[in-house]
Amino acid sequence: MDWVYQGVLSFIGTASFGVIFNAPKKTLFHCGLVGMCGWLIYYAFMQKGVDAVFASFAGAFLIAIAAHLLSRKFKTPMIVFSVAGIIPLVPGGLAYNAMRSIVENDYVESTQYGAKVFIIAGAIVMGLVFAEVLMQLVFRAIRKRKARMIKAG
């Protein structure tokens, strides 16, 4: 039952951020699906004991792949899906703990939290970048194949 709660709440949160970011109404459901899928991948990795950094990378990678595919389907920019979809993966709780530790003059703990935030944020960025590169390679291969078929036919 926990998976259902995780899925529903991440869908609602992501779709809500789609509304805040003025995503087109026809894409809000799909924005929610992208965020939900990314979060469920992250959650599955965390349940298996995988580090949050790799789990964030995997979730962001899936989000970027889905955003590319949906952007082609809806003929909208990829950022419509990826920005809303990435929201559940943002390490806001860790960033809050880092700031709280600074206010409490616990600089060692705040440095640890801050480093973890930067590493997770970097993993999210790397997931987005790797997916972008992969999709560009796939689309280039598809275009070359179509060009060869046209030239041969």
Coordinates of N, CA and C in Angstrom, one line a residue:
M1 N 0.8 -1.2 0.0 CA 0.0 0.0 0.0 C 0.9 1.3 0.0
D2 N 2.1 1.1 0.5 CA 3.0 2.3 0.6 C 3.3 2.8 -0.8
W3 N 3.5 1.8 -1.8 CA 3.8 2.2 -3.2 C 2.6 3.1 -3.8
V4 N 1.4 2.7 -3.4 CA 0.3 3.5 -3.9 C 0.3 4.9 -3.4
Y5 N 0.6 5.0 -2.1 CA 0.7 6.4 -1.5 C 1.8 7.2 -2.1
Q6 N 3.0 6.5 -2.3 CA 4.1 7.2 -2.9 C 3.8 7.7 -4.3
G7 N 3.1 6.8 -5.1 CA 2.8 7.2 -6.4 C 1.8 8.3 -6.5
V8 N 0.7 8.2 -5.7 CA -0.4 9.2 -5.8 C 0.1 10.5 -5.3
L9 N 0.9 10.5 -4.2 CA 1.3 11.8 -3.7 C 2.4 12.5 -4.6
S10 N 3.3 11.7 -5.2 CA 4.2 12.3 -6.1 C 3.6 12.8 -7.4
F11 N 2.5 12.1 -7.8 CA 1.8 12.5 -9.0 C 1.1 13.9 -8.7
I12 N 0.4 14.0 -7.5 CA -0.2 15.2 -7.2 C 0.8 16.4 -7.0
G13 N 1.9 16.1 -6.3 CA 2.9 17.1 -6.2 C 3.5 17.6 -7.5
T14 N 3.8 16.7 -8.3 CA 4.4 17.0 -9.6 C 3.4 17.8 -10.5
A15 N 2.2 17.3 -10.6 CA 1.1 18.0 -11.4 C 0.9 19.4 -10.8
S16 N 0.9 19.5 -9.5 CA 0.7 20.8 -8.9 C 1.8 21.8 -9.3
F17 N 3.0 21.3 -9.3 CA 4.1 22.2 -9.7 C 4.0 22.5 -11.2
G18 N 3.4 21.6 -12.0 CA 3.1 21.9 -13.4 C 2.2 23.1 -13.5
V19 N 1.2 23.1 -12.6 CA 0.3 24.3 -12.6 C 1.0 25.5 -12.2
I20 N 1.8 25.5 -11.2 CA 2.6 26.6 -10.7 C 3.5 27.2 -11.8
F21 N 4.1 26.3 -12.6 CA 5.0 26.7 -13.7 C 4.3 26.9 -15.0
N22 N 3.0 27.0 -15.0 CA 2.2 27.3 -16.1 C 2.4 26.4 -17.3
A23 N 2.4 25.1 -17.0 CA 2.5 24.1 -18.1 C 1.2 24.1 -18.8
P24 N 1.1 23.8 -20.1 CA -0.1 23.7 -20.8 C -1.1 22.7 -20.1
K25 N -2.3 23.0 -20.1 CA -3.3 22.2 -19.4 C -3.3 20.8 -20.0
K26 N -3.1 20.6 -21.3 CA -3.2 19.3 -21.9 C -2.0 18.4 -21.5
T27 N -1.0 19.0 -20.9 CA 0.2 18.3 -20.5 C 0.3 18.0 -19.0
L28 N -0.6 18.5 -18.2 CA -0.5 18.4 -16.7 C -0.6 17.0 -16.2
F29 N -1.5 16.2 -16.8 CA -1.5 14.8 -16.4 C -0.2 14.1 -16.7
H30 N 0.3 14.3 -17.9 CA 1.6 13.7 -18.2 C 2.8 14.2 -17.4
C31 N 2.7 15.5 -17.0 CA 3.8 16.0 -16.1 C 3.7 15.2 -14.8
G32 N 2.5 15.0 -14.3 CA 2.4 14.2 -13.1 C 2.9 12.8 -13.2
L33 N 2.6 12.2 -14.4 CA 3.1 10.8 -14.6 C 4.6 10.8 -14.7
V34 N 5.2 11.8 -15.3 CA 6.7 11.8 -15.4 C 7.3 11.9 -14.0
G35 N 6.8 12.8 -13.2 CA 7.3 12.9 -11.8 C 7.1 11.7 -11.0
M36 N 5.9 11.1 -11.2 CA 5.6 9.9 -10.4 C 6.5 8.8 -10.8
C37 N 6.7 8.6 -12.0 CA 7.6 7.5 -12.5 C 9.1 7.7 -12.0
G38 N 9.5 9.0 -12.1 CA 10.9 9.3 -11.5 C 11.0 9.0 -10.1
W39 N 9.9 9.5 -9.3 CA 10.0 9.3 -7.9 C 9.9 7.8 -7.5
L40 N 9.1 7.0 -8.2 CA 9.0 5.6 -7.9 C 10.2 4.8 -8.2
I41 N 11.0 5.3 -9.2 CA 12.3 4.7 -9.5 C 13.2 5.0 -8.3
Y42 N 13.2 6.3 -7.9 CA 14.1 6.7 -6.8 C 13.7 5.9 -5.6
Y43 N 12.4 5.8 -5.3 CA 11.9 5.1 -4.1 C 12.3 3.6 -4.2
A44 N 12.2 3.0 -5.3 CA 12.5 1.5 -5.5 C 14.0 1.3 -5.2
F45 N 14.8 2.2 -5.7 CA 16.3 2.1 -5.4 C 16.5 2.3 -3.9
M46 N 15.9 3.2 -3.3 CA 16.1 3.5 -1.9 C 15.6 2.3 -1.0
Q47 N 14.5 1.7 -1.4 CA 14.0 0.5 -0.7 C 15.0 -0.7 -0.8
K48 N 15.7 -0.7 -1.9 CA 16.7 -1.8 -2.1 C 18.1 -1.5 -1.4
G49 N 18.2 -0.3 -0.7 CA 19.4 0.0 0.0 C 20.4 0.7 -0.9
V50 N 20.1 1.2 -2.0 CA 21.0 1.9 -2.9 C 21.1 3.3 -2.4
D51 N 22.3 3.9 -2.6 CA 22.6 5.2 -2.1 C 21.7 6.2 -2.8
A52 N 21.4 7.3 -2.1 CA 20.5 8.3 -2.6 C 21.0 9.0 -3.8
V53 N 22.3 9.1 -3.9 CA 23.0 9.7 -5.1 C 22.6 8.9 -6.4
F54 N 22.9 7.6 -6.4 CA 22.6 6.8 -7.5 C 21.1 6.8 -7.8
A55 N 20.3 6.7 -6.7 CA 18.8 6.6 -6.9 C 18.3 7.9 -7.5
S56 N 18.9 9.1 -7.2 CA 18.5 10.3 -7.8 C 19.0 10.4 -9.2
F57 N 20.1 9.9 -9.5 CA 20.6 9.8 -10.9 C 19.6 9.0 -11.7
A58 N 19.2 7.8 -11.2 CA 18.3 6.9 -12.0 C 17.0 7.6 -12.2
G59 N 16.4 8.2 -11.2 CA 15.2 8.9 -11.3 C 15.2 10.0 -12.3
A60 N 16.3 10.8 -12.2 CA 16.4 11.9 -13.2 C 16.6 11.4 -14.6
F61 N 17.3 10.4 -14.8 CA 17.6 9.8 -16.1 C 16.2 9.4 -16.7
L62 N 15.4 8.7 -15.9 CA 14.1 8.3 -16.4 C 13.2 9.5 -16.7
I63 N 13.2 10.5 -15.9 CA 12.5 11.7 -16.1 C 12.8 12.3 -17.4
A64 N 14.1 12.4 -17.7 CA 14.6 13.1 -18.9 C 14.2 12.3 -20.2
I65 N 14.3 11.0 -20.1 CA 13.9 10.1 -21.2 C 12.4 10.3 -21.5
A66 N 11.6 10.2 -20.4 CA 10.1 10.4 -20.6 C 9.8 11.8 -21.1
A67 N 10.5 12.8 -20.6 CA 10.3 14.2 -21.0 C 10.6 14.4 -22.5
H68 N 11.7 13.7 -23.0 CA 12.0 13.8 -24.4 C 10.9 13.2 -25.3
L69 N 10.4 12.0 -24.9 CA 9.4 11.3 -25.6 C 8.1 12.1 -25.6
L70 N 7.7 12.6 -24.5 CA 6.4 13.3 -24.4 C 6.5 14.7 -25.1
S71 N 7.7 15.3 -25.1 CA 7.9 16.6 -25.8 C 7.7 16.4 -27.3
R72 N 8.1 15.3 -27.8 CA 7.9 15.0 -29.2 C 6.4 14.7 -29.5
K73 N 5.8 14.0 -28.6 CA 4.4 13.6 -28.8 C 3.5 14.9 -28.7
F74 N 3.7 15.8 -27.8 CA 2.9 16.9 -27.6 C 3.4 18.2 -28.4
K75 N 4.6 18.0 -29.0 CA 5.2 19.2 -29.7 C 5.3 20.4 -28.8
T76 N 5.8 20.1 -27.6 CA 6.1 21.2 -26.6 C 7.6 21.0 -26.2
P77 N 8.1 22.0 -25.6 CA 9.5 21.9 -25.1 C 9.7 20.9 -24.0
M78 N 10.8 20.2 -24.0 CA 11.1 19.2 -23.0 C 11.0 19.7 -21.6
I79 N 11.4 20.9 -21.4 CA 11.5 21.5 -20.1 C 10.1 21.5 -19.4
V80 N 9.0 21.5 -20.2 CA 7.7 21.5 -19.6 C 7.5 20.3 -18.7
F81 N 8.0 19.1 -19.2 CA 7.9 17.9 -18.4 C 9.0 17.7 -17.4
S82 N 10.2 18.1 -17.8 CA 11.4 17.8 -16.9 C 11.4 18.6 -15.7
V83 N 11.1 19.9 -15.8 CA 11.2 20.8 -14.6 C 10.1 20.3 -13.6
A84 N 8.9 20.1 -14.0 CA 7.9 19.6 -13.0 C 8.2 18.3 -12.5
G85 N 8.7 17.4 -13.4 CA 9.0 16.0 -13.0 C 10.2 15.9 -12.0
I86 N 11.1 16.8 -12.1 CA 12.3 16.7 -11.2 C 12.0 17.1 -9.8
I87 N 10.9 17.8 -9.6 CA 10.6 18.4 -8.3 C 10.7 17.4 -7.1
P88 N 10.1 16.2 -7.3 CA 10.2 15.2 -6.1 C 11.6 14.8 -5.8
L89 N 12.5 14.9 -6.7 CA 13.9 14.4 -6.4 C 14.8 15.5 -5.7
V90 N 14.3 16.7 -5.7 CA 15.1 17.8 -5.2 C 15.3 17.6 -3.7
P91 N 16.6 17.6 -3.2 CA 16.9 17.3 -1.8 C 16.6 18.5 -0.9
G92 N 15.4 18.9 -0.8 CA 15.0 20.1 0.0 C 15.2 19.9 1.5
G93 N 14.8 18.7 1.9 CA 15.0 18.4 3.4 C 16.4 18.4 3.8
L94 N 17.3 17.9 3.0 CA 18.7 18.0 3.4 C 19.2 19.4 3.4
A95 N 18.8 20.2 2.4 CA 19.2 21.6 2.3 C 18.7 22.4 3.6
Y96 N 17.5 22.1 4.0 CA 16.9 22.7 5.2 C 17.8 22.3 6.4
N97 N 18.1 21.0 6.5 CA 18.9 20.6 7.6 C 20.3 21.2 7.6
A98 N 20.9 21.5 6.4 CA 22.2 22.2 6.3 C 22.0 23.6 6.9
M99 N 21.0 24.3 6.5 CA 20.8 25.7 6.9 C 20.5 25.7 8.4
R100 N 19.7 24.8 8.9 CA 19.4 24.7 10.3 C 20.6 24.5 11.2
S101 N 21.5 23.6 10.7 CA 22.8 23.3 11.4 C 23.7 24.6 11.4
I102 N 23.6 25.3 10.4 CA 24.4 26.6 10.4 C 23.9 27.5 11.4
V103 N 22.6 27.7 11.5 CA 22.0 28.6 12.5 C 22.3 28.1 13.9
E104 N 22.4 26.8 14.1 CA 22.7 26.2 15.4 C 24.2 26.2 15.7
N105 N 25.0 26.7 14.8 CA 26.4 26.8 14.9 C 27.1 25.4 14.9
D106 N 26.5 24.4 14.3 CA 27.0 23.1 14.1 C 27.6 23.0 12.7
Y107 N 28.8 23.6 12.5 CA 29.3 23.7 11.1 C 29.8 22.4 10.5
V108 N 30.2 21.4 11.4 CA 30.6 20.1 10.8 C 29.4 19.4 10.2
E109 N 28.3 19.4 11.0 CA 27.1 18.7 10.5 C 26.5 19.5 9.3
S110 N 26.6 20.8 9.3 CA 26.1 21.5 8.1 C 26.9 21.3 6.9
T111 N 28.2 21.1 7.0 CA 29.1 20.8 5.9 C 28.7 19.4 5.3
Q112 N 28.4 18.5 6.2 CA 28.1 17.1 5.7 C 26.8 17.2 5.0
Y113 N 25.8 17.9 5.5 CA 24.5 18.0 4.8 C 24.7 18.7 3.5
G114 N 25.4 19.8 3.5 CA 25.6 20.6 2.3 C 26.3 19.9 1.2
A115 N 27.3 19.1 1.6 CA 28.0 18.3 0.6 C 27.1 17.2 0.0
K116 N 26.2 16.6 0.8 CA 25.3 15.6 0.3 C 24.3 16.3 -0.6
V117 N 23.8 17.5 -0.3 CA 22.9 18.2 -1.2 C 23.6 18.5 -2.5
F118 N 24.8 19.0 -2.5 CA 25.5 19.2 -3.8 C 25.8 18.0 -4.6
I119 N 26.1 16.9 -3.9 CA 26.3 15.6 -4.6 C 25.0 15.1 -5.3
I120 N 23.9 15.2 -4.5 CA 22.7 14.7 -5.1 C 22.2 15.6 -6.2
A121 N 22.4 16.9 -6.0 CA 22.0 17.8 -7.1 C 22.9 17.6 -8.4
G122 N 24.1 17.3 -8.2 CA 25.0 16.9 -9.3 C 24.5 15.6 -10.0
A123 N 24.1 14.7 -9.2 CA 23.6 13.4 -9.7 C 22.3 13.6 -10.5
I124 N 21.5 14.5 -10.1 CA 20.3 14.8 -10.8 C 20.6 15.5 -12.2
V125 N 21.6 16.4 -12.1 CA 22.0 17.0 -13.4 C 22.7 16.0 -14.3
M126 N 23.5 15.1 -13.8 CA 24.1 14.1 -14.6 C 23.1 13.2 -15.2
G127 N 22.1 12.8 -14.5 CA 21.0 12.0 -15.0 C 20.3 12.7 -16.2
L128 N 20.0 14.0 -16.1 CA 19.4 14.7 -17.1 C 20.3 14.8 -18.4
V129 N 21.6 15.1 -18.1 CA 22.6 15.2 -19.2 C 22.8 13.9 -19.9
F130 N 23.0 12.8 -19.2 CA 23.2 11.5 -19.8 C 22.0 11.1 -20.7
A131 N 20.8 11.4 -20.2 CA 19.6 11.0 -20.9 C 19.5 11.9 -22.2
E132 N 19.9 13.1 -22.1 CA 19.9 14.0 -23.2 C 20.9 13.5 -24.3
V133 N 22.1 13.1 -23.9 CA 23.1 12.6 -24.9 C 22.5 11.3 -25.5
L134 N 22.0 10.4 -24.7 CA 21.5 9.2 -25.2 C 20.4 9.4 -26.2
M135 N 19.4 10.3 -25.9 CA 18.3 10.6 -26.8 C 18.8 11.2 -28.1
Q136 N 19.8 12.1 -28.0 CA 20.3 12.7 -29.2 C 21.0 11.7 -30.1
L137 N 21.7 10.7 -29.5 CA 22.3 9.6 -30.3 C 21.2 8.8 -31.0
V138 N 20.1 8.5 -30.2 CA 19.0 7.7 -30.7 C 18.4 8.4 -31.9
F139 N 18.0 9.7 -31.7 CA 17.4 10.4 -32.7 C 18.2 10.6 -34.0
R140 N 19.5 10.8 -33.8 CA 20.4 10.9 -34.9 C 20.5 9.6 -35.7
A141 N 20.5 8.5 -35.0 CA 20.5 7.2 -35.7 C 19.2 7.0 -36.4
I142 N 18.1 7.4 -35.9 CA 16.8 7.3 -36.5 C 16.8 8.1 -37.8
R143 N 17.3 9.4 -37.7 CA 17.3 10.2 -38.9 C 18.2 9.7 -40.0
K144 N 19.3 9.1 -39.6 CA 20.2 8.5 -40.6 C 19.6 7.3 -41.3
R145 N 18.9 6.5 -40.5 CA 18.2 5.4 -41.0 C 17.1 5.8 -42.0
K146 N 16.3 6.8 -41.7 CA 15.3 7.3 -42.6 C 15.9 7.9 -43.8
A147 N 17.0 8.6 -43.7 CA 17.7 9.1 -44.9 C 18.1 8.0 -45.8
R148 N 18.7 7.0 -45.2 CA 19.2 5.8 -46.1 C 18.0 5.2 -46.8
M149 N 16.9 5.0 -46.1 CA 15.7 4.4 -46.7 C 15.1 5.2 -47.8
I150 N 15.2 6.6 -47.6 CA 14.7 7.4 -48.7 C 15.6 7.4 -49.9
K151 N 16.9 7.4 -49.6 CA 17.9 7.3 -50.7 C 17.8 6.0 -51.4
A152 N 17.6 4.9 -50.7 CA 17.5 3.6 -51.4 C 16.2 3.4 -52.1
G153 N 15.1 4.0 -51.6 CA 13.8 3.8 -52.2 C 13.5 4.7 -53.2

